[in-house]
PDB file of C-alpha atoms in Angstrom:
ATOM      1  CA  UNK A   1     -10.901 -23.595 -10.312  1.00 49.00           C
ATOM      2  CA  UNK A   2     -12.552 -25.171  -7.549  1.00 48.00           C
ATOM      3  CA  UNK A   3     -10.732 -28.984  -6.362  1.00 51.00           C
ATOM      4  CA  UNK A   4     -12.736 -31.223  -4.006  1.00 51.00           C
ATOM      5  CA  UNK A   5     -12.343 -34.763  -3.043  1.00 55.00           C
ATOM      6  CA  UNK A   6      -9.445 -34.886  -5.178  1.00 56.00           C
ATOM      7  CA  UNK A   7     -11.689 -33.924  -8.584  1.00 56.00           C
ATOM      8  CA  UNK A   8     -10.916 -30.089  -9.776  1.00 57.00           C
ATOM      9  CA  UNK A   9     -14.666 -28.383 -10.956  1.00 53.00           C
ATOM     10  CA  UNK A  10     -14.195 -25.942 -13.833  1.00 56.00           C
ATOM     11  CA  UNK A  11     -17.145 -23.030 -13.470  1.00 51.00           C
ATOM     12  CA  UNK A  12     -16.900 -21.792 -16.793  1.00 52.00           C
ATOM     13  CA  UNK A  13     -18.659 -18.327 -16.130  1.00 51.00           C
ATOM     14  CA  UNK A  14     -15.376 -17.523 -14.232  1.00 49.00           C
ATOM     15  CA  UNK A  15     -12.435 -18.653 -16.121  1.00 49.00           C
ATOM     16  CA  UNK A  16     -11.511 -18.827 -19.515  1.00 51.00           C
ATOM     17  CA  UNK A  17     -13.060 -22.216 -21.610  1.00 51.00           C
ATOM     18  CA  UNK A  18     -10.017 -23.617 -23.363  1.00 52.00           C
ATOM     19  CA  UNK A  19      -7.591 -22.568 -20.816  1.00 51.00           C
ATOM     20  CA  UNK A  20      -5.887 -24.745 -18.844  1.00 51.00           C
ATOM     21  CA  UNK A  21      -4.705 -25.241 -15.274  1.00 50.00           C
ATOM     22  CA  UNK A  22      -1.671 -22.990 -15.893  1.00 50.00           C
ATOM     23  CA  UNK A  23      -4.583 -20.184 -16.678  1.00 51.00           C
ATOM     24  CA  UNK A  24      -3.331 -17.862 -12.673  1.00 51.00           C
ATOM     25  CA  UNK A  25       0.020 -18.320 -14.687  1.00 51.00           C
ATOM     26  CA  UNK A  26      -1.499 -16.536 -18.304  1.00 52.00           C
ATOM     27  CA  UNK A  27      -3.728 -14.383 -16.836  1.00 53.00           C
ATOM     28  CA  UNK A  28      -2.893 -10.606 -17.947  1.00 56.00           C
ATOM     29  CA  UNK A  29      -4.298  -7.998 -15.684  1.00 55.00           C
ATOM     30  CA  UNK A  30      -6.779  -5.341 -15.391  1.00 57.00           C
ATOM     31  CA  UNK A  31      -5.474  -1.984 -14.633  1.00 54.00           C
ATOM     32  CA  UNK A  32      -7.514   0.446 -14.805  1.00 46.00           C
ATOM     33  CA  UNK A  33      -5.844   4.357 -15.757  1.00 52.00           C
ATOM     34  CA  UNK A  34      -4.271   6.113 -12.538  1.00 56.00           C
ATOM     35  CA  UNK A  35      -6.868   8.915 -11.959  1.00 60.00           C
ATOM     36  CA  UNK A  36      -5.383  12.748 -13.296  1.00 62.00           C
ATOM     37  CA  UNK A  37      -5.152  14.801  -9.921  1.00 82.00           C
ATOM     38  CA  UNK A  38      -4.962  18.229 -11.286  1.00 86.00           C
ATOM     39  CA  UNK A  39      -4.809  19.526  -7.590  1.00 88.00           C
ATOM     40  CA  UNK A  40      -1.503  17.612  -6.684  1.00 92.00           C
ATOM     41  CA  UNK A  41       1.518  20.065  -8.059  1.00 93.00           C
ATOM     42  CA  UNK A  42      -0.277  22.986  -5.707  1.00 93.00           C
ATOM     43  CA  UNK A  43      -0.067  20.019  -2.874  1.00 93.00           C
ATOM     44  CA  UNK A  44       3.653  19.468  -3.163  1.00 94.00           C
ATOM     45  CA  UNK A  45       3.992  23.938  -3.628  1.00 94.00           C
ATOM     46  CA  UNK A  46       2.310  24.091  -0.353  1.00 94.00           C
ATOM     47  CA  UNK A  47       4.772  21.681   1.084  1.00 94.00           C
ATOM     48  CA  UNK A  48       7.079  23.034   0.301  1.00 95.00           C
ATOM     49  CA  UNK A  49       7.189  26.585   1.285  1.00 94.00           C
ATOM     50  CA  UNK A  50       9.883  27.436   3.182  1.00 94.00           C
ATOM     51  CA  UNK A  51       8.813  29.490   6.269  1.00 94.00           C
ATOM     52  CA  UNK A  52      11.460  32.251   6.846  1.00 93.00           C
ATOM     53  CA  UNK A  53      10.024  35.562   7.297  1.00 93.00           C
ATOM     54  CA  UNK A  54       9.118  36.910  10.494  1.00 94.00           C
ATOM     55  CA  UNK A  55       6.308  39.258   8.992  1.00 95.00           C
ATOM     56  CA  UNK A  56       5.536  35.820   6.693  1.00 95.00           C
ATOM     57  CA  UNK A  57       4.720  33.560   9.053  1.00 95.00           C
ATOM     58  CA  UNK A  58       2.705  35.102  11.386  1.00 94.00           C
ATOM     59  CA  UNK A  59       0.620  36.693   7.990  1.00 95.00           C
ATOM     60  CA  UNK A  60       0.262  33.051   7.161  1.00 94.00           C
ATOM     61  CA  UNK A  61      -0.226  31.701  10.815  1.00 93.00           C
ATOM     62  CA  UNK A  62      -3.620  34.924  11.020  1.00 93.00           C
ATOM     63  CA  UNK A  63      -4.705  34.237   7.580  1.00 92.00           C
ATOM     64  CA  UNK A  64      -5.508  29.842   7.877  1.00 91.00           C
ATOM     65  CA  UNK A  65      -7.834  29.509  11.104  1.00 88.00           C
ATOM     66  CA  UNK A  66      -7.081  26.677  13.639  1.00 87.00           C
ATOM     67  CA  UNK A  67     -10.483  25.555  13.882  1.00 84.00           C
ATOM     68  CA  UNK A  68     -12.913  25.302  11.483  1.00 82.00           C
ATOM     69  CA  UNK A  69     -14.735  28.253  10.723  1.00 81.00           C
ATOM     70  CA  UNK A  70     -18.193  27.240  10.092  1.00 81.00           C
ATOM     71  CA  UNK A  71     -18.820  25.031  12.789  1.00 84.00           C
ATOM     72  CA  UNK A  72     -21.992  26.393  14.361  1.00 86.00           C
ATOM     73  CA  UNK A  73     -25.192  25.320  16.585  1.00 89.00           C
ATOM     74  CA  UNK A  74     -28.100  27.549  15.274  1.00 90.00           C
ATOM     75  CA  UNK A  75     -29.546  28.194  19.038  1.00 91.00           C
ATOM     76  CA  UNK A  76     -33.128  29.594  18.393  1.00 91.00           C
ATOM     77  CA  UNK A  77     -35.097  30.779  21.662  1.00 92.00           C
ATOM     78  CA  UNK A  78     -32.013  29.497  24.066  1.00 91.00           C
ATOM     79  CA  UNK A  79     -32.435  26.415  22.555  1.00 93.00           C
ATOM     80  CA  UNK A  80     -29.679  24.177  20.290  1.00 93.00           C
ATOM     81  CA  UNK A  81     -31.869  23.405  17.265  1.00 92.00           C
ATOM     82  CA  UNK A  82     -29.234  22.046  14.678  1.00 90.00           C
ATOM     83  CA  UNK A  83     -25.265  21.686  14.466  1.00 88.00           C
ATOM     84  CA  UNK A  84     -23.165  22.492  11.465  1.00 85.00           C
ATOM     85  CA  UNK A  85     -20.760  20.489  11.201  1.00 84.00           C
ATOM     86  CA  UNK A  86     -17.070  21.335  10.848  1.00 84.00           C
ATOM     87  CA  UNK A  87     -16.634  21.605   6.578  1.00 81.00           C
ATOM     88  CA  UNK A  88     -12.849  21.638   6.291  1.00 83.00           C
ATOM     89  CA  UNK A  89     -12.069  18.003   5.866  1.00 80.00           C
ATOM     90  CA  UNK A  90     -14.144  18.587   2.419  1.00 84.00           C
ATOM     91  CA  UNK A  91     -11.078  20.628   0.843  1.00 85.00           C
ATOM     92  CA  UNK A  92      -8.972  19.365  -0.960  1.00 88.00           C
ATOM     93  CA  UNK A  93      -5.985  21.182   0.314  1.00 89.00           C
ATOM     94  CA  UNK A  94      -6.943  20.936   3.738  1.00 90.00           C
ATOM     95  CA  UNK A  95      -3.826  18.844   4.861  1.00 91.00           C
ATOM     96  CA  UNK A  96      -1.668  20.537   3.210  1.00 93.00           C
ATOM     97  CA  UNK A  97      -2.997  23.875   4.835  1.00 93.00           C
ATOM     98  CA  UNK A  98      -2.578  22.742   8.027  1.00 92.00           C
ATOM     99  CA  UNK A  99       0.631  21.766   7.604  1.00 94.00           C
ATOM    100  CA  UNK A 100       1.719  25.310   7.168  1.00 96.00           C
ATOM    101  CA  UNK A 101       0.087  26.481   9.359  1.00 95.00           C
ATOM    102  CA  UNK A 102       1.756  24.277  11.414  1.00 95.00           C
ATOM    103  CA  UNK A 103       5.434  24.958  10.042  1.00 96.00           C
ATOM    104  CA  UNK A 104       4.788  29.007  10.820  1.00 96.00           C
ATOM    105  CA  UNK A 105       3.658  28.508  13.687  1.00 95.00           C
ATOM    106  CA  UNK A 106       6.955  26.028  14.491  1.00 95.00           C
ATOM    107  CA  UNK A 107       8.990  28.464  12.761  1.00 95.00           C
ATOM    108  CA  UNK A 108       7.721  31.473  15.397  1.00 94.00           C
ATOM    109  CA  UNK A 109       8.611  29.496  18.663  1.00 94.00           C
ATOM    110  CA  UNK A 110      11.107  27.613  17.451  1.00 92.00           C
ATOM    111  CA  UNK A 111      13.395  30.766  15.331  1.00 91.00           C
ATOM    112  CA  UNK A 112      11.539  33.726  17.108  1.00 90.00           C
ATOM    113  CA  UNK A 113      10.889  33.002  20.035  1.00 90.00           C
ATOM    114  CA  UNK A 114       7.694  34.883  20.019  1.00 88.00           C
ATOM    115  CA  UNK A 115       4.541  33.563  22.511  1.00 89.00           C
ATOM    116  CA  UNK A 116       1.668  31.771  20.032  1.00 90.00           C
ATOM    117  CA  UNK A 117      -0.980  32.079  21.929  1.00 87.00           C
ATOM    118  CA  UNK A 118      -3.017  34.507  20.508  1.00 87.00           C
ATOM    119  CA  UNK A 119      -3.035  32.697  16.771  1.00 84.00           C
ATOM    120  CA  UNK A 120      -4.437  29.715  18.459  1.00 82.00           C
TER     121      UNK A 120
END
């Protein structure tokens, strides 16, 4: 319903015929089913991992790279021909893995007093 110059105009293409001015009150919302997120249990498991062992913290810090290993510059005859961008952000578990690595590094620094420059 559109109100102009004290006149109400009803566009039948946008409203249901036969519905009065209280259409917005009686209108049912269309809800789409929630997307089934198959990776959510794995994300929660990765976020719930506690780093409580120096050996495990070192393993995690070495296993998960600090930078994306796929980012490359393609050089031909001394000239940069192409650049392959980092694709780690395409990994659906990227944030959880980076968080796990960060927790491992924090454990090594805070609890073990270890220098972590070798992991960076």
